[in-house]
C-alpha atoms as one frame of an Amber mdcrd trajectory, in Angstrom:
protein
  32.118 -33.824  45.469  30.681 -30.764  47.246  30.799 -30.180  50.790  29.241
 -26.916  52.908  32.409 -26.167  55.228  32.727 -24.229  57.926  36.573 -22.722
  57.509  36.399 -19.881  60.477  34.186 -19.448  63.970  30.663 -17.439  63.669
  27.470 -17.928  61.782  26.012 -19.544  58.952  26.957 -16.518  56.487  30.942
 -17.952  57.045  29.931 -21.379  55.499  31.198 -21.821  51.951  30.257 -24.957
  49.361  33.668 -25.902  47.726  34.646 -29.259  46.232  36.426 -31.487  48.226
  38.008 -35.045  47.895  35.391 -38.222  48.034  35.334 -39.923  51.128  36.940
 -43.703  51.308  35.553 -46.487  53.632  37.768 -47.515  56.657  37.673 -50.015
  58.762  34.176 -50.769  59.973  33.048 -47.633  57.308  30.784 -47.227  54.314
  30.460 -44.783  52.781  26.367 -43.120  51.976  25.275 -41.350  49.497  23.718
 -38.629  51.277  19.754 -38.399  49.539  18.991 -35.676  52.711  20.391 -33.660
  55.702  18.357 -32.732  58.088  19.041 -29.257  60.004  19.006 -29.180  63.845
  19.774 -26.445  66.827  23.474 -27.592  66.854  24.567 -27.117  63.142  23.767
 -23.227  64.657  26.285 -23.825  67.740  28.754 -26.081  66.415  29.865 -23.426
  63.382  29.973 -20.855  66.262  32.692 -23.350  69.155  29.435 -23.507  71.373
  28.507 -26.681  71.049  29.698 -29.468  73.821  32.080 -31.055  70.648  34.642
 -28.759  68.613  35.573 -30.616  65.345  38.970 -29.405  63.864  38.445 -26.813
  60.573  37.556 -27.132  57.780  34.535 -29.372  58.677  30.889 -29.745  57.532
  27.860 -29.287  60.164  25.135 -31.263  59.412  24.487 -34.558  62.199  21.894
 -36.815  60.718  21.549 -37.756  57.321  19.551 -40.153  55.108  20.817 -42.036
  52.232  21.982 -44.930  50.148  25.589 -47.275  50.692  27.790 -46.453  47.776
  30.339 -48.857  49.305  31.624 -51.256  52.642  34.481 -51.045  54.410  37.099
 -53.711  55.556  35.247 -55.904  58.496  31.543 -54.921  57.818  28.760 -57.924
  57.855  25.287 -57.015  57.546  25.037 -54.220  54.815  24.584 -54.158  51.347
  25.697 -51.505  48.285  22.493 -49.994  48.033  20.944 -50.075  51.198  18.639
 -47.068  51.861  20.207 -45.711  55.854  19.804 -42.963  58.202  22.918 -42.345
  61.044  23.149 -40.086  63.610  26.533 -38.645  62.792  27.172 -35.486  64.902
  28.440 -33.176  62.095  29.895 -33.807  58.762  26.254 -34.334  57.139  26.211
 -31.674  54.533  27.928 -32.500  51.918  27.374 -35.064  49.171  29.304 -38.176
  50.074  30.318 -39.364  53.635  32.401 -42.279  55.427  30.169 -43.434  58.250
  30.858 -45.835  60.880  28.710 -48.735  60.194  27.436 -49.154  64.483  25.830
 -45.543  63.699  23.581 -47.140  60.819  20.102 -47.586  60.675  17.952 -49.427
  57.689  15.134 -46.667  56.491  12.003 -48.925  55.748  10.482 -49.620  52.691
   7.653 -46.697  51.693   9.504 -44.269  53.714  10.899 -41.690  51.478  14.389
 -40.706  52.518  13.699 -36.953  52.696  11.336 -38.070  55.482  13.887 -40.649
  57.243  16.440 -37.773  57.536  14.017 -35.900  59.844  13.697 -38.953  62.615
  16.663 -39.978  64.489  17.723 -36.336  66.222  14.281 -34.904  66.877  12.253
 -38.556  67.716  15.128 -40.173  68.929  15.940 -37.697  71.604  12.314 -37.613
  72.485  11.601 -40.943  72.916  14.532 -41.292  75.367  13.466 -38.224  76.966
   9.929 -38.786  77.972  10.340 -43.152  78.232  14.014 -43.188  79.759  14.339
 -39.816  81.368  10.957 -39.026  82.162   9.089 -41.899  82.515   6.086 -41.254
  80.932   2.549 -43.010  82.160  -0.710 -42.827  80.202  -3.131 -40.346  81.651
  -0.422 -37.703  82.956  -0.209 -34.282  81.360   2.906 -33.231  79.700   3.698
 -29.262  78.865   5.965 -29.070  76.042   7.925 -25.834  74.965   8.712 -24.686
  72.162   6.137 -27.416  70.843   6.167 -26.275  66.976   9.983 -27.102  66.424
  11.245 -29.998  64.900  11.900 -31.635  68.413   8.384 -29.591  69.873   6.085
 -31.784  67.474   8.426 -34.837  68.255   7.175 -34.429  71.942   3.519 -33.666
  71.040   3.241 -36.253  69.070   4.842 -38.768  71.079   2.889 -38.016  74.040
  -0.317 -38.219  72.525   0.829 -41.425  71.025   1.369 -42.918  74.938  -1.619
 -41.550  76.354  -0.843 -38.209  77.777  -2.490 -35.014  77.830  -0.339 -32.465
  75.599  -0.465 -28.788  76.344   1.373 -26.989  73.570   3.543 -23.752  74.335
   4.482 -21.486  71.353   5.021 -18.033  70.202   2.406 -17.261  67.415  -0.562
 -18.383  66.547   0.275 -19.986  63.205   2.344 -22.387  65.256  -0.313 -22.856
  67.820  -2.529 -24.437  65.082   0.718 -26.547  63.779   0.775 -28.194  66.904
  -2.668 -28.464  67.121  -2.761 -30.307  64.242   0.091 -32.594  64.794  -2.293
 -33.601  68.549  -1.915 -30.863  71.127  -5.322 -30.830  73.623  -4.620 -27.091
  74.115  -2.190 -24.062  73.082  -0.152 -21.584  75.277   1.067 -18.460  73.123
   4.022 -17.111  74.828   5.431 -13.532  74.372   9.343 -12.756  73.967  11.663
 -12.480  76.365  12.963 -11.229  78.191  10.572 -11.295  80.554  10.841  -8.904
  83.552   8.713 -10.500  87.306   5.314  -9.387  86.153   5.364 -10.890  82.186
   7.392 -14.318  83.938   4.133 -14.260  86.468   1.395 -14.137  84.146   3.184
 -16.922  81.969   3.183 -19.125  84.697  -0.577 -18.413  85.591  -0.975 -18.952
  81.556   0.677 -22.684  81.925  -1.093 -23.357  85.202  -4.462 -22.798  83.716
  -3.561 -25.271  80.679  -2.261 -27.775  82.683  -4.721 -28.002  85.215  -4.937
 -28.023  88.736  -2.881 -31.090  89.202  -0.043 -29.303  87.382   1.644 -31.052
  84.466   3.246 -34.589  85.215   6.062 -33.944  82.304   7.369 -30.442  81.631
   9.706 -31.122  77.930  11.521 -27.873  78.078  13.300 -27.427  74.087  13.751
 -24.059  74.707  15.329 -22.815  78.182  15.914 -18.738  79.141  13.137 -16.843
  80.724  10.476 -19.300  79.864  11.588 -22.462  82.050  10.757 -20.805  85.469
   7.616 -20.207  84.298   6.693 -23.676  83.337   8.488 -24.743  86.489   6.239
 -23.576  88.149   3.244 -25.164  86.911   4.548 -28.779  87.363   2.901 -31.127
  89.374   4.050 -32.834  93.070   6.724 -35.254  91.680   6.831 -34.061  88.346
   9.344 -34.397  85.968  11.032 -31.308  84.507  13.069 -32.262  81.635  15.995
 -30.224  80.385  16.626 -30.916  76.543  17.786 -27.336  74.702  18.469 -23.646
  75.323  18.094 -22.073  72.168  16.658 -18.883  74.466  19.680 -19.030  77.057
  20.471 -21.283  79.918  18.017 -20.855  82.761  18.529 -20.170  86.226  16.538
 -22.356  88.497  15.262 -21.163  91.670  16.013 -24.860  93.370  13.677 -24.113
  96.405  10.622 -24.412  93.934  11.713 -28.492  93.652  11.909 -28.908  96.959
   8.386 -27.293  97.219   6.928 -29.537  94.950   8.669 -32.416  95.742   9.550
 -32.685  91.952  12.940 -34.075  89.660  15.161 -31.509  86.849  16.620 -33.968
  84.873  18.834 -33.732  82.025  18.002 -35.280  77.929  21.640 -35.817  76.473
  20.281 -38.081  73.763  23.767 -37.894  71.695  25.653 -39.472  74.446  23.112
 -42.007  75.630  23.268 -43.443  72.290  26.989 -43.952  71.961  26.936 -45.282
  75.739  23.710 -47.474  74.993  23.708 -48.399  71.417  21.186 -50.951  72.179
  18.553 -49.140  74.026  18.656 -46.324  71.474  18.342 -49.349  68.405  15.312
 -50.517  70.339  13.879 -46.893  71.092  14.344 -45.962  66.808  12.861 -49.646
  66.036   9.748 -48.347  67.941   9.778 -44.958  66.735   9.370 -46.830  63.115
   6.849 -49.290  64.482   4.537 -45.594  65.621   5.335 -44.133  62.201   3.557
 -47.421  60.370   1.030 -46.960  62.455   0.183 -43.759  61.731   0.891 -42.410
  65.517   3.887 -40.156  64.354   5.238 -38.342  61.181   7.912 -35.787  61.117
   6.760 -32.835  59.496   9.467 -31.559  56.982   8.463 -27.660  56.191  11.290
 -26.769  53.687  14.020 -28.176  51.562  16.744 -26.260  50.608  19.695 -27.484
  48.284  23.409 -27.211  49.285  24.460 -24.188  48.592  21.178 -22.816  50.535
  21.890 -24.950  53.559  23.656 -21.554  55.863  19.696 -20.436  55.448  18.179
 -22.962  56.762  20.676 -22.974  59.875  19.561 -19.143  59.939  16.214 -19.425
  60.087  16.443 -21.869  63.050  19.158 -19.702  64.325  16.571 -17.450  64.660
  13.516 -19.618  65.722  11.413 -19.410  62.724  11.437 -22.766  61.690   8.138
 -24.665  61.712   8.397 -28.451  61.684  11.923 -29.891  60.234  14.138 -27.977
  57.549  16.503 -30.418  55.393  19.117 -29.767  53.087  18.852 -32.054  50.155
  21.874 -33.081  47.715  19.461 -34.026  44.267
């Protein structure tokens, strides 16, 4: 089978598709037949030994995929050859065949195509344990989400809208302004590119502070980090929640005294390891996340497919922040 494997540290022009043995069921394993990989801000780390977890070479990025069981494993009750899945698998998704742990495995509902499925469980998982577990979201607050035309930036527009909120959508163009418009945003801040020096990260924040209101925003979902998260922390409300989830612009540096001002929480979205320490919270939170999608509250938005041997472009262009909506590698 072929696998896209990444044999040396740096960027997505060192991964290589080669053929490579087919995977065997272990222990508690079956093995999918991966339909669709969907691409995500740490298939751009990972390759690079920046991301929290450094799998040994040669590996395959890639952490959720969709599929169908091609076989079971010694010890597993429950599933079927055949099933149609999605998993959560932390790397190892692109490539054609894979042995997953059978705990990781979700059932994909019937008239949800699997190219759709494989777009879910990163972006809408980590959102809906962000703003239910993390940031406790109440109908009728106002929640400021960055970097709001992203994969995980429509997860937290739609999402919000979907429990009540207010969503004020920050972007960096125009075309993605009226993406996230679309997918529910109330209003649009376009944002320019940092770095920012004092007077561009001023006018930002009087930018979110007029979108938010005068109340400030209850939620701020912050996907992106750098120079833009002072800004928006400073347009939160008293006892808002600021919620830390990615730093594809940098790591920020907080000026602490502005919490203590507003009397308001940074808290941290680590959905990864809240799943593997509360595998039955997270089943309930994706069960609900399908329950929205039937109802027509939520769909992920998948922009472009690319086929294997394509898949380093896809990590590119989210490398470099022009993805709109989800990008997913597909193994037809």
């Amino acid at each position: 089978m072929k696998a896209l494997l990444s044999k040396e540290t740096g960027g997505p022009e060192t991964l290589v598709v080669e053929e490579v043995d087919d995977p065997v069921a272990g222990k508690g394993q079956v093995v999918v037949k991966i339909a669709a990989c969907a691409i995500n801000y740490p298939d751009a780390l990972i390759i690079r030994d920046m991301y929290q977890f450094k799998p040994e070479r040669p590996f395959s990025p890639g952490g959720e995929i969709s599929g169908t069981i091609e076989s079971i494993g010694e010890g597993v009750t429950g599933w079927a050859v055949g099933d149609r899945v999605l998993a959560g698998v932390g790397n190892g998704g692109l490539r054609e065949k894979m042995a997953v742990d059978a705990v990781k495995l979700f059932a994909v509902p019937d008239g949800v195509e699997l190219v759709d499925a494989s777009a879910l469980l990163m972006t809408y998982g980590t959102t809906i344990h962000g703003l239910k577990d993390r940031g406790g979201i109440k109908e009728g607050e106002t929640v400021l989400v960055l970097g709001a035309a992203g994969g995980v930036g429509l997860s937290g527009v739609e999402l919000a809208k979907a429990y009540g909120a207010r969503v004020v959508a920050a972007v960096s163009t125009e075309e993605k302004a009226e993406v996230a418009k679309k997918a529910g945003a109330d209003e649009t801040v376009i944002y320019p590119r940092a770095p920012f020096n004092k007077d561009t990260s001023k006018e930002l924040a009087g930018a979110f502070k007029a979108a938010v209101g005068p109340n400030g925003a209850d939620i701020v979902y912050d996907i992106v980090g750098g120079d833009y998260s002072e800004p928006a922390l400073r347009s939160i409300a008293w006892e808002g929640r600021f919620l830390v989830v990615g730093f594809p612009a940098g790591i920020a540096k907080m000026p602490l005294n502005l919490t203590l001002l507003k009397s308001c929480d940074i808290r941290g979205v680590f959905w990864g390891a809240y799943a593997a320490r509360e595998p039955e919270a997270n089943a309930a939170n994706i069960a609900e996340l399908f329950d929205l999608w039937k109802a027509g509250k939520i769909s992920p938005m998948v922009s472009e497919t690319y086929p294997l041997e394509r898949a380093h472009e896809a990590i590119a262009k989210l490398e470099n922040r022009g993805a709109i909506g989800k990008l997913v590698v597909t193994m037809d």
